[in-house]
Amino acid sequence: MTQQAGNNAADEIAQAVELLTAGELVGMPTETVYGLAGDATNKQAVERIFHLKGRPASHPVIVHLADFHQIEQWAVADMQLIERLAELFWPGPLTLVLPRRDRVLGEVTGGQDSVAVRVPAHPLALRLLAAFGCGVAAPSANRYGRISPTRAEHVRREFGDQLKLVLDGGSCEVGLESTILSLVKDPEILRPGRVSAEELSEVMDRPVSLSNQLRQRAPGLVARHYAPLTPTELVASDELEERVSELLSGTRFGLITCDKSQLPERPGLELIHLGSSPTLYARELYAAMRRLDRLDLERILIEAPPAEPAWVSIRDRLRRASTAP
Ligand code: TXA
Ligand code: MG
């Protein structure tokens, strides 16, 4: 991990706790992406999150905890199973959706009967959560529908003066949002992430698969999300050369590749090669999309990564990023 905790980390944590206690919001690094954090028990704070993000109130937010034992305050759960999952995956990039306790604010659950919880792995997040002592609601710290932030500067650029404090935890190690596992009925994955279906199936001792909704999603119907403002399209490796040659000469466009053999050269091309390791690709993807998006290009092409299990979560995000608005 490339965290620069800095000399004044203790001061900043204290300041963050003060802001959270006052119902204000703080930019919080996690190992997945940066979060826009607010006191999950404070209605005004949670409303502020939705307002700042421009997010519809029906979209629930994840409650972040320092310690999995705190789950009992938020959710009704089989604590033996939770302990097994926690041993393997927490702190880490897994979110659990569980039946909620009555006391959980409707603003947090989006009016649903369930609540999402997770123990993040970033040392600064854990220090903040431990010092605050209570659950912190934190969606990704981006405006609704846009690319999640993986650096403190992304968060600052997104919200500017509207956010008093962004804890700088360096660049996020995972780079994609957490895996969301729902345990409300039969276990199912609502969002793929670093923790895989295979790993979860093994712990749960039963097959855990992607939710029907995810599996049946036709490309054209996918909700646009995690998206650059520049028109973005996914292109199969073997069609890349042809697609590039179709672009009018003089077109300024970006290209993100994963296969070294596919590196076309052209004037006007901004090329970012992320390589063929899914771990490293995921870590840099959002920063790459953000960088290209700031160059006023006419188009961003992304080479489709291999249809292999290790790329499932990356392909999910790319599909959403390249859906027409
Ligand atoms: O890695 C992450 O999970 C990051 C970091 C900051 O922890 N957070 C994140 O939050 O990605 P957000 O709000 O951008 O995405 C949370 C997702 C949303 O798609 C939301 O619909 C889903 O979690 N979610 C939250 N509560 C839920 C619930 N009770 N039932 C079903 N889905 C839920
Ligand atoms: Mg998000």
mmCIF file of C-alpha atoms and ligand atoms in Angstrom:
data_model
loop_
_atom_site.group_PDB
_atom_site.id
_atom_site.type_symbol
_atom_site.label_atom_id
_atom_site.label_comp_id
_atom_site.label_asym_id
_atom_site.label_seq_id
_atom_site.Cartn_x
_atom_site.Cartn_y
_atom_site.Cartn_z
ATOM 1 C CA MET A 1 0.000 0.000 0.000
ATOM 2 C CA THR A 2 1.172 3.506 -0.662
ATOM 3 C CA GLN A 3 -0.262 5.314 2.320
ATOM 4 C CA GLN A 4 1.406 8.503 3.386
ATOM 5 C CA ALA A 5 -0.007 8.799 6.860
ATOM 6 C CA GLY A 6 1.935 12.042 7.380
ATOM 7 C CA ASN A 7 3.193 13.491 10.649
ATOM 8 C CA ASN A 8 -0.073 15.127 11.480
ATOM 9 C CA ALA A 9 -2.234 12.024 10.991
ATOM 10 C CA ALA A 10 -3.242 12.015 14.671
ATOM 11 C CA ASP A 11 -4.352 15.665 14.456
ATOM 12 C CA GLU A 12 -6.296 14.978 11.297
ATOM 13 C CA ILE A 13 -8.051 11.962 12.812
ATOM 14 C CA ALA A 14 -9.021 14.105 15.810
ATOM 15 C CA GLN A 15 -10.312 16.803 13.475
ATOM 16 C CA ALA A 16 -12.229 14.202 11.448
ATOM 17 C CA VAL A 17 -13.874 12.842 14.601
ATOM 18 C CA GLU A 18 -14.863 16.379 15.575
ATOM 19 C CA LEU A 19 -16.421 16.986 12.154
ATOM 20 C CA LEU A 20 -18.284 13.661 12.180
ATOM 21 C CA THR A 21 -19.573 14.367 15.688
ATOM 22 C CA ALA A 22 -20.845 17.748 14.487
ATOM 23 C CA GLY A 23 -22.768 16.038 11.682
ATOM 24 C CA GLU A 24 -20.331 17.128 8.980
ATOM 25 C CA LEU A 25 -18.729 15.022 6.259
ATOM 26 C CA VAL A 26 -15.162 13.880 5.757
ATOM 27 C CA GLY A 27 -13.313 12.269 2.823
ATOM 28 C CA MET A 28 -12.110 8.871 4.063
ATOM 29 C CA PRO A 29 -9.598 6.594 2.318
ATOM 30 C CA THR A 30 -10.377 2.900 2.192
ATOM 31 C CA GLU A 31 -8.521 0.067 0.481
ATOM 32 C CA THR A 32 -11.165 -0.003 -2.284
ATOM 33 C CA VAL A 33 -12.060 3.621 -3.106
ATOM 34 C CA TYR A 34 -12.393 6.843 -1.082
ATOM 35 C CA GLY A 35 -15.636 7.276 0.837
ATOM 36 C CA LEU A 36 -17.742 10.329 1.680
ATOM 37 C CA ALA A 37 -18.139 9.672 5.393
ATOM 38 C CA GLY A 38 -20.820 10.864 7.814
ATOM 39 C CA ASP A 39 -22.250 9.733 11.166
ATOM 40 C CA ALA A 40 -24.590 6.852 10.248
ATOM 41 C CA THR A 41 -26.800 7.580 13.286
ATOM 42 C CA ASN A 42 -27.294 11.253 12.401
ATOM 43 C CA LYS A 43 -30.163 11.873 9.990
ATOM 44 C CA GLN A 44 -28.895 15.293 8.926
ATOM 45 C CA ALA A 45 -25.417 13.942 8.260
ATOM 46 C CA VAL A 46 -26.753 11.159 6.045
ATOM 47 C CA GLU A 47 -29.020 13.622 4.235
ATOM 48 C CA ARG A 48 -25.966 15.793 3.658
ATOM 49 C CA ILE A 49 -24.203 12.843 1.984
ATOM 50 C CA PHE A 50 -27.069 12.373 -0.453
ATOM 51 C CA HIS A 51 -27.272 16.085 -1.114
ATOM 52 C CA LEU A 52 -23.547 16.489 -1.779
ATOM 53 C CA LYS A 53 -23.382 13.433 -4.055
ATOM 54 C CA GLY A 54 -26.603 14.324 -5.849
ATOM 55 C CA ARG A 55 -27.703 10.771 -5.204
ATOM 56 C CA PRO A 56 -31.355 9.641 -5.211
ATOM 57 C CA ALA A 57 -32.594 8.976 -1.644
ATOM 58 C CA SER A 58 -33.702 5.451 -2.560
ATOM 59 C CA HIS A 59 -30.065 4.299 -2.950
ATOM 60 C CA PRO A 60 -28.844 2.865 0.367
ATOM 61 C CA VAL A 61 -25.350 3.524 1.752
ATOM 62 C CA ILE A 62 -22.854 1.183 3.408
ATOM 63 C CA VAL A 63 -22.219 1.450 7.167
ATOM 64 C CA HIS A 64 -18.494 1.166 7.944
ATOM 65 C CA LEU A 65 -17.423 -0.312 11.286
ATOM 66 C CA ALA A 66 -14.093 -0.705 13.098
ATOM 67 C CA ASP A 67 -14.917 -4.154 14.427
ATOM 68 C CA PHE A 68 -17.297 -6.848 13.170
ATOM 69 C CA HIS A 69 -18.796 -7.351 16.643
ATOM 70 C CA GLN A 70 -20.507 -3.970 16.181
ATOM 71 C CA ILE A 71 -22.669 -5.565 13.479
ATOM 72 C CA GLU A 72 -25.125 -6.688 16.130
ATOM 73 C CA GLN A 73 -26.071 -3.061 16.737
ATOM 74 C CA TRP A 74 -27.043 -2.679 13.085
ATOM 75 C CA ALA A 75 -28.168 -6.014 11.745
ATOM 76 C CA VAL A 76 -29.774 -9.295 12.670
ATOM 77 C CA ALA A 77 -27.100 -11.838 11.827
ATOM 78 C CA ASP A 78 -25.872 -15.353 12.433
ATOM 79 C CA MET A 79 -22.763 -14.238 14.299
ATOM 80 C CA GLN A 80 -21.028 -17.580 13.828
ATOM 81 C CA LEU A 81 -21.214 -17.182 10.087
ATOM 82 C CA ILE A 82 -20.196 -13.522 10.341
ATOM 83 C CA GLU A 83 -17.198 -14.502 12.408
ATOM 84 C CA ARG A 84 -16.134 -17.041 9.793
ATOM 85 C CA LEU A 85 -16.432 -14.461 7.026
ATOM 86 C CA ALA A 86 -14.707 -11.819 9.143
ATOM 87 C CA GLU A 87 -11.781 -14.097 9.890
ATOM 88 C CA LEU A 88 -11.072 -14.497 6.192
ATOM 89 C CA PHE A 89 -12.129 -11.212 4.656
ATOM 90 C CA TRP A 90 -12.211 -8.432 7.274
ATOM 91 C CA PRO A 91 -10.868 -5.888 7.463
ATOM 92 C CA GLY A 92 -11.227 -6.024 3.689
ATOM 93 C CA PRO A 93 -13.173 -5.408 0.471
ATOM 94 C CA LEU A 94 -16.363 -7.294 1.342
ATOM 95 C CA THR A 95 -19.744 -5.718 2.159
ATOM 96 C CA LEU A 96 -22.548 -7.780 3.711
ATOM 97 C CA VAL A 97 -26.225 -6.974 3.257
ATOM 98 C CA LEU A 98 -28.205 -8.216 6.258
ATOM 99 C CA PRO A 99 -31.678 -7.735 7.781
ATOM 100 C CA ARG A 100 -31.585 -4.406 9.628
ATOM 101 C CA ARG A 101 -32.278 -3.555 13.240
ATOM 102 C CA ASP A 102 -35.225 -1.202 13.742
ATOM 103 C CA ARG A 103 -33.029 1.594 15.014
ATOM 104 C CA VAL A 104 -31.155 1.961 11.709
ATOM 105 C CA LEU A 105 -32.140 5.173 9.961
ATOM 106 C CA GLY A 106 -34.328 4.817 6.873
ATOM 107 C CA GLU A 107 -31.996 7.331 5.207
ATOM 108 C CA VAL A 108 -29.170 4.783 5.507
ATOM 109 C CA THR A 109 -31.140 1.810 4.167
ATOM 110 C CA GLY A 110 -32.956 3.690 1.427
ATOM 111 C CA GLY A 111 -36.192 2.585 3.095
ATOM 112 C CA GLN A 112 -35.328 -1.107 2.713
ATOM 113 C CA ASP A 113 -35.481 -3.836 5.386
ATOM 114 C CA SER A 114 -31.778 -4.533 5.018
ATOM 115 C CA VAL A 115 -28.549 -2.749 5.840
ATOM 116 C CA ALA A 116 -25.098 -3.016 4.267
ATOM 117 C CA VAL A 117 -22.040 -3.221 6.565
ATOM 118 C CA ARG A 118 -18.316 -3.523 6.063
ATOM 119 C CA VAL A 119 -15.011 -3.312 7.968
ATOM 120 C CA PRO A 120 -12.570 -1.549 5.602
ATOM 121 C CA ALA A 121 -8.864 -2.444 5.584
ATOM 122 C CA HIS A 122 -7.227 0.957 5.277
ATOM 123 C CA PRO A 123 -5.257 1.913 8.439
ATOM 124 C CA LEU A 124 -6.512 5.521 8.404
ATOM 125 C CA ALA A 125 -10.121 4.391 8.003
ATOM 126 C CA LEU A 126 -9.724 1.935 10.872
ATOM 127 C CA ARG A 127 -8.186 4.598 13.089
ATOM 128 C CA LEU A 128 -10.975 7.011 12.283
ATOM 129 C CA LEU A 129 -13.700 4.411 12.853
ATOM 130 C CA ALA A 130 -12.158 3.262 16.139
ATOM 131 C CA ALA A 131 -11.767 6.830 17.380
ATOM 132 C CA PHE A 132 -15.310 7.765 16.337
ATOM 133 C CA GLY A 133 -16.596 4.579 17.915
ATOM 134 C CA CYS A 134 -19.802 4.373 15.919
ATOM 135 C CA GLY A 135 -20.893 3.427 12.404
ATOM 136 C CA VAL A 136 -19.927 5.698 9.552
ATOM 137 C CA ALA A 137 -22.095 5.856 6.431
ATOM 138 C CA ALA A 138 -19.880 6.192 3.380
ATOM 139 C CA PRO A 139 -20.720 5.903 -0.274
ATOM 140 C CA SER A 140 -17.903 6.356 -2.766
ATOM 141 C CA ALA A 141 -16.827 10.022 -2.682
ATOM 142 C CA ASN A 142 -17.905 10.951 -6.205
ATOM 143 C CA ARG A 143 -20.898 12.736 -7.629
ATOM 144 C CA TYR A 144 -23.717 10.353 -8.505
ATOM 145 C CA GLY A 145 -22.976 8.131 -11.509
ATOM 146 C CA ARG A 146 -19.403 9.333 -11.893
ATOM 147 C CA ILE A 147 -16.101 7.489 -11.462
ATOM 148 C CA SER A 148 -15.191 6.489 -7.898
ATOM 149 C CA PRO A 149 -12.118 8.265 -6.468
ATOM 150 C CA THR A 150 -8.935 6.318 -5.721
ATOM 151 C CA ARG A 151 -6.748 9.269 -4.655
ATOM 152 C CA ALA A 152 -7.348 12.116 -2.196
ATOM 153 C CA GLU A 153 -6.947 14.621 -5.041
ATOM 154 C CA HIS A 154 -9.838 12.959 -6.905
ATOM 155 C CA VAL A 155 -12.089 13.662 -3.912
ATOM 156 C CA ARG A 156 -10.899 17.262 -3.623
ATOM 157 C CA ARG A 157 -11.503 17.815 -7.306
ATOM 158 C CA GLU A 158 -14.976 16.308 -7.010
ATOM 159 C CA PHE A 159 -16.178 18.407 -4.054
ATOM 160 C CA GLY A 160 -13.724 21.314 -3.615
ATOM 161 C CA ASP A 161 -14.557 23.609 -0.690
ATOM 162 C CA GLN A 162 -17.775 21.744 -0.002
ATOM 163 C CA LEU A 163 -15.747 19.195 1.947
ATOM 164 C CA LYS A 164 -13.721 20.567 4.861
ATOM 165 C CA LEU A 165 -11.387 17.603 5.270
ATOM 166 C CA VAL A 166 -10.132 14.800 3.066
ATOM 167 C CA LEU A 167 -7.846 12.363 4.885
ATOM 168 C CA ASP A 168 -5.033 11.552 2.480
ATOM 169 C CA GLY A 169 -4.365 7.832 2.532
ATOM 170 C CA GLY A 170 -2.465 7.662 -0.744
ATOM 171 C CA SER A 171 -3.755 5.631 -3.662
ATOM 172 C CA CYS A 172 -6.225 2.865 -2.926
ATOM 173 C CA GLU A 173 -4.739 -0.595 -3.023
ATOM 174 C CA VAL A 174 -7.714 -2.433 -4.557
ATOM 175 C CA GLY A 175 -9.065 0.388 -6.719
ATOM 176 C CA LEU A 176 -12.570 -1.035 -7.305
ATOM 177 C CA GLU A 177 -15.553 -0.971 -4.938
ATOM 178 C CA SER A 178 -16.082 -3.849 -2.495
ATOM 179 C CA THR A 179 -17.829 -7.112 -3.326
ATOM 180 C CA ILE A 180 -21.413 -6.917 -2.025
ATOM 181 C CA LEU A 181 -22.777 -10.200 -0.674
ATOM 182 C CA SER A 182 -26.444 -10.285 0.312
ATOM 183 C CA LEU A 183 -27.337 -12.728 3.087
ATOM 184 C CA VAL A 184 -30.942 -11.600 3.295
ATOM 185 C CA LYS A 185 -32.201 -14.690 1.442
ATOM 186 C CA ASP A 186 -30.047 -17.217 -0.390
ATOM 187 C CA PRO A 187 -26.564 -15.750 -0.530
ATOM 188 C CA GLU A 188 -25.976 -13.804 -3.722
ATOM 189 C CA ILE A 189 -23.462 -11.306 -4.991
ATOM 190 C CA LEU A 190 -25.012 -7.923 -5.770
ATOM 191 C CA ARG A 191 -21.759 -6.358 -6.940
ATOM 192 C CA PRO A 192 -18.593 -8.266 -7.918
ATOM 193 C CA GLY A 193 -15.288 -7.138 -6.414
ATOM 194 C CA ARG A 194 -11.907 -8.353 -5.229
ATOM 195 C CA VAL A 195 -13.449 -11.058 -3.010
ATOM 196 C CA SER A 196 -14.617 -13.608 -5.579
ATOM 197 C CA ALA A 197 -17.655 -15.866 -5.908
ATOM 198 C CA GLU A 198 -15.325 -18.869 -5.665
ATOM 199 C CA GLU A 199 -13.840 -17.711 -2.355
ATOM 200 C CA LEU A 200 -17.290 -16.967 -0.933
ATOM 201 C CA SER A 201 -18.711 -20.310 -2.085
ATOM 202 C CA GLU A 202 -15.936 -22.082 -0.268
ATOM 203 C CA VAL A 203 -16.588 -20.337 3.046
ATOM 204 C CA MET A 204 -20.361 -20.555 2.770
ATOM 205 C CA ASP A 205 -20.087 -24.224 1.826
ATOM 206 C CA ARG A 206 -22.599 -23.679 -0.981
ATOM 207 C CA PRO A 207 -22.507 -22.071 -4.377
ATOM 208 C CA VAL A 208 -22.667 -18.309 -4.236
ATOM 209 C CA SER A 209 -23.320 -16.675 -7.567
ATOM 210 C CA LEU A 210 -23.952 -13.291 -9.083
ATOM 211 C CA SER A 211 -27.525 -12.057 -8.601
ATOM 212 C CA ASN A 212 -29.918 -12.780 -11.460
ATOM 213 C CA GLN A 213 -30.168 -9.116 -12.101
ATOM 214 C CA LEU A 214 -26.413 -8.944 -12.771
ATOM 215 C CA ARG A 215 -26.304 -12.127 -14.813
ATOM 216 C CA GLN A 216 -29.204 -11.262 -17.086
ATOM 217 C CA ARG A 217 -28.169 -7.716 -17.702
ATOM 218 C CA ALA A 218 -28.010 -7.104 -21.417
ATOM 219 C CA PRO A 219 -25.248 -4.638 -22.247
ATOM 220 C CA GLY A 220 -27.667 -1.987 -23.518
ATOM 221 C CA LEU A 221 -29.748 -2.101 -20.349
ATOM 222 C CA VAL A 222 -26.940 -1.667 -17.888
ATOM 223 C CA ALA A 223 -27.367 1.408 -15.764
ATOM 224 C CA ARG A 224 -24.705 3.939 -16.678
ATOM 225 C CA HIS A 225 -22.451 4.315 -13.655
ATOM 226 C CA TYR A 226 -18.770 4.783 -12.863
ATOM 227 C CA ALA A 227 -18.722 6.694 -16.119
ATOM 228 C CA PRO A 228 -16.459 9.312 -17.696
ATOM 229 C CA LEU A 229 -18.208 12.309 -19.263
ATOM 230 C CA THR A 230 -16.352 11.623 -22.530
ATOM 231 C CA PRO A 231 -18.201 9.079 -24.723
ATOM 232 C CA THR A 232 -16.601 5.753 -23.832
ATOM 233 C CA GLU A 233 -16.737 2.456 -25.679
ATOM 234 C CA LEU A 234 -15.481 -1.060 -25.039
ATOM 235 C CA VAL A 235 -13.742 -2.680 -27.983
ATOM 236 C CA ALA A 236 -12.737 -6.337 -28.368
ATOM 237 C CA SER A 237 -8.969 -6.865 -28.711
ATOM 238 C CA ASP A 238 -9.219 -8.231 -32.233
ATOM 239 C CA GLU A 239 -11.367 -5.289 -33.378
ATOM 240 C CA LEU A 240 -9.213 -2.610 -31.850
ATOM 241 C CA GLU A 241 -7.034 -1.921 -34.856
ATOM 242 C CA GLU A 242 -10.017 -1.628 -37.172
ATOM 243 C CA ARG A 243 -11.937 0.598 -34.752
ATOM 244 C CA VAL A 244 -8.971 2.943 -34.439
ATOM 245 C CA SER A 245 -8.562 3.116 -38.213
ATOM 246 C CA GLU A 246 -12.259 4.070 -38.512
ATOM 247 C CA LEU A 247 -11.760 7.218 -36.445
ATOM 248 C CA LEU A 248 -11.332 10.262 -38.649
ATOM 249 C CA SER A 249 -7.794 11.521 -38.874
ATOM 250 C CA GLY A 250 -7.285 14.320 -36.395
ATOM 251 C CA THR A 251 -9.654 12.752 -33.871
ATOM 252 C CA ARG A 252 -8.281 13.164 -30.355
ATOM 253 C CA PHE A 253 -9.073 10.021 -28.446
ATOM 254 C CA GLY A 254 -7.953 8.001 -25.459
ATOM 255 C CA LEU A 255 -7.244 4.319 -25.336
ATOM 256 C CA ILE A 256 -6.837 2.045 -22.329
ATOM 257 C CA THR A 257 -5.250 -1.313 -23.133
ATOM 258 C CA CYS A 258 -4.469 -4.502 -21.253
ATOM 259 C CA ASP A 259 -2.728 -6.490 -23.986
ATOM 260 C CA LYS A 260 0.780 -5.415 -24.927
ATOM 261 C CA SER A 261 0.420 -6.585 -28.493
ATOM 262 C CA GLN A 262 -2.395 -4.068 -29.054
ATOM 263 C CA LEU A 263 -0.690 -0.721 -28.930
ATOM 264 C CA PRO A 264 -1.711 1.254 -32.001
ATOM 265 C CA GLU A 265 0.171 4.444 -32.753
ATOM 266 C CA ARG A 266 -1.606 7.502 -34.084
ATOM 267 C CA PRO A 267 -1.391 11.232 -33.814
ATOM 268 C CA GLY A 268 -4.045 12.441 -31.374
ATOM 269 C CA LEU A 269 -3.987 9.216 -29.392
ATOM 270 C CA GLU A 270 -3.588 9.318 -25.607
ATOM 271 C CA LEU A 271 -2.607 5.770 -24.738
ATOM 272 C CA ILE A 272 -2.665 4.278 -21.252
ATOM 273 C CA HIS A 273 -1.455 0.710 -21.030
ATOM 274 C CA LEU A 274 -2.647 -0.862 -17.773
ATOM 275 C CA GLY A 275 -1.214 -4.311 -18.411
ATOM 276 C CA SER A 276 -2.480 -7.857 -18.063
ATOM 277 C CA SER A 277 -2.469 -8.276 -14.280
ATOM 278 C CA PRO A 278 -6.092 -7.833 -13.068
ATOM 279 C CA THR A 279 -4.849 -6.683 -9.644
ATOM 280 C CA LEU A 280 -2.656 -3.907 -11.039
ATOM 281 C CA TYR A 281 -5.209 -3.032 -13.742
ATOM 282 C CA ALA A 282 -7.973 -2.580 -11.140
ATOM 283 C CA ARG A 283 -5.712 -0.426 -8.966
ATOM 284 C CA GLU A 284 -5.073 2.087 -11.762
ATOM 285 C CA LEU A 285 -8.271 1.927 -13.819
ATOM 286 C CA TYR A 286 -10.270 4.768 -12.244
ATOM 287 C CA ALA A 287 -7.267 7.106 -12.154
ATOM 288 C CA ALA A 288 -6.679 6.333 -15.848
ATOM 289 C CA MET A 289 -10.329 7.026 -16.767
ATOM 290 C CA ARG A 290 -10.266 10.255 -14.767
ATOM 291 C CA ARG A 291 -7.048 11.379 -16.428
ATOM 292 C CA LEU A 292 -8.378 10.779 -19.935
ATOM 293 C CA ASP A 293 -11.678 12.402 -19.026
ATOM 294 C CA ARG A 294 -9.891 15.650 -18.185
ATOM 295 C CA LEU A 295 -8.152 15.927 -21.569
ATOM 296 C CA ASP A 296 -11.202 17.076 -23.564
ATOM 297 C CA LEU A 297 -10.997 14.105 -25.891
ATOM 298 C CA GLU A 298 -13.727 13.230 -28.338
ATOM 299 C CA ARG A 299 -13.816 9.606 -27.316
ATOM 300 C CA ILE A 300 -12.335 7.017 -24.992
ATOM 301 C CA LEU A 301 -11.797 3.461 -26.224
ATOM 302 C CA ILE A 302 -11.178 0.675 -23.748
ATOM 303 C CA GLU A 303 -9.855 -2.677 -24.859
ATOM 304 C CA ALA A 304 -12.146 -5.359 -23.396
ATOM 305 C CA PRO A 305 -10.173 -7.514 -20.935
ATOM 306 C CA PRO A 306 -10.305 -11.335 -21.167
ATOM 307 C CA ALA A 307 -13.623 -13.025 -20.252
ATOM 308 C CA GLU A 308 -11.991 -14.811 -17.321
ATOM 309 C CA PRO A 309 -13.068 -15.017 -13.661
ATOM 310 C CA ALA A 310 -10.185 -12.836 -12.460
ATOM 311 C CA TRP A 311 -11.533 -9.969 -14.592
ATOM 312 C CA VAL A 312 -15.223 -10.227 -13.597
ATOM 313 C CA SER A 313 -15.373 -7.111 -11.423
ATOM 314 C CA ILE A 314 -13.314 -5.065 -13.882
ATOM 315 C CA ARG A 315 -15.539 -6.107 -16.784
ATOM 316 C CA ASP A 316 -18.621 -5.213 -14.712
ATOM 317 C CA ARG A 317 -17.338 -1.657 -14.143
ATOM 318 C CA LEU A 318 -16.207 -1.251 -17.764
ATOM 319 C CA ARG A 319 -19.603 -2.348 -19.049
ATOM 320 C CA ARG A 320 -21.268 0.298 -16.907
ATOM 321 C CA ALA A 321 -18.739 2.990 -17.815
ATOM 322 C CA SER A 322 -19.318 2.411 -21.527
ATOM 323 C CA THR A 323 -23.109 2.393 -21.520
ATOM 324 C CA ALA A 324 -24.606 5.228 -23.525
ATOM 325 C CA PRO A 325 -26.310 7.839 -21.304
HETATM 326 O O1 TXA B 1 -15.858 -0.285 -1.568
HETATM 327 C C1 TXA B 1 -16.933 0.226 -1.235
HETATM 328 O O2 TXA B 1 -17.927 -0.436 -0.972
HETATM 329 C C2 TXA B 1 -16.965 1.762 -1.136
HETATM 330 C C3 TXA B 1 -16.106 2.196 0.042
HETATM 331 C C4 TXA B 1 -16.192 3.674 0.293
HETATM 332 O O3 TXA B 1 -16.453 1.456 1.166
HETATM 333 N N1 TXA B 1 -18.306 2.223 -0.993
HETATM 334 C C5 TXA B 1 -19.209 2.184 -1.999
HETATM 335 O O4 TXA B 1 -20.417 2.754 -1.666
HETATM 336 O O5 TXA B 1 -18.974 1.720 -3.084
HETATM 337 P P1 TXA B 1 -21.532 3.156 -2.736
HETATM 338 O O6 TXA B 1 -22.598 3.834 -1.945
HETATM 339 O O7 TXA B 1 -20.934 3.912 -3.831
HETATM 340 O O8 TXA B 1 -22.076 1.790 -3.223
HETATM 341 C C6 TXA B 1 -22.790 1.013 -2.300
HETATM 342 C C7 TXA B 1 -23.665 0.034 -3.007
HETATM 343 C C8 TXA B 1 -24.788 0.708 -3.749
HETATM 344 O O9 TXA B 1 -24.865 0.159 -5.052
HETATM 345 C C9 TXA B 1 -26.003 0.338 -2.942
HETATM 346 O O10 TXA B 1 -27.144 0.194 -3.734
HETATM 347 C C10 TXA B 1 -25.589 -0.970 -2.291
HETATM 348 O O11 TXA B 1 -24.243 -0.788 -2.008
HETATM 349 N N2 TXA B 1 -26.305 -1.181 -1.039
HETATM 350 C C11 TXA B 1 -26.173 -0.504 0.113
HETATM 351 N N3 TXA B 1 -27.054 -0.926 1.026
HETATM 352 C C12 TXA B 1 -27.756 -1.910 0.449
HETATM 353 C C13 TXA B 1 -28.824 -2.740 0.866
HETATM 354 N N4 TXA B 1 -29.366 -2.624 2.081
HETATM 355 N N5 TXA B 1 -29.303 -3.628 -0.016
HETATM 356 C C14 TXA B 1 -28.782 -3.744 -1.259
HETATM 357 N N6 TXA B 1 -27.778 -2.980 -1.719
HETATM 358 C C15 TXA B 1 -27.278 -2.078 -0.882
HETATM 359 MG MG MG B 2 -20.504 4.572 -5.713
#
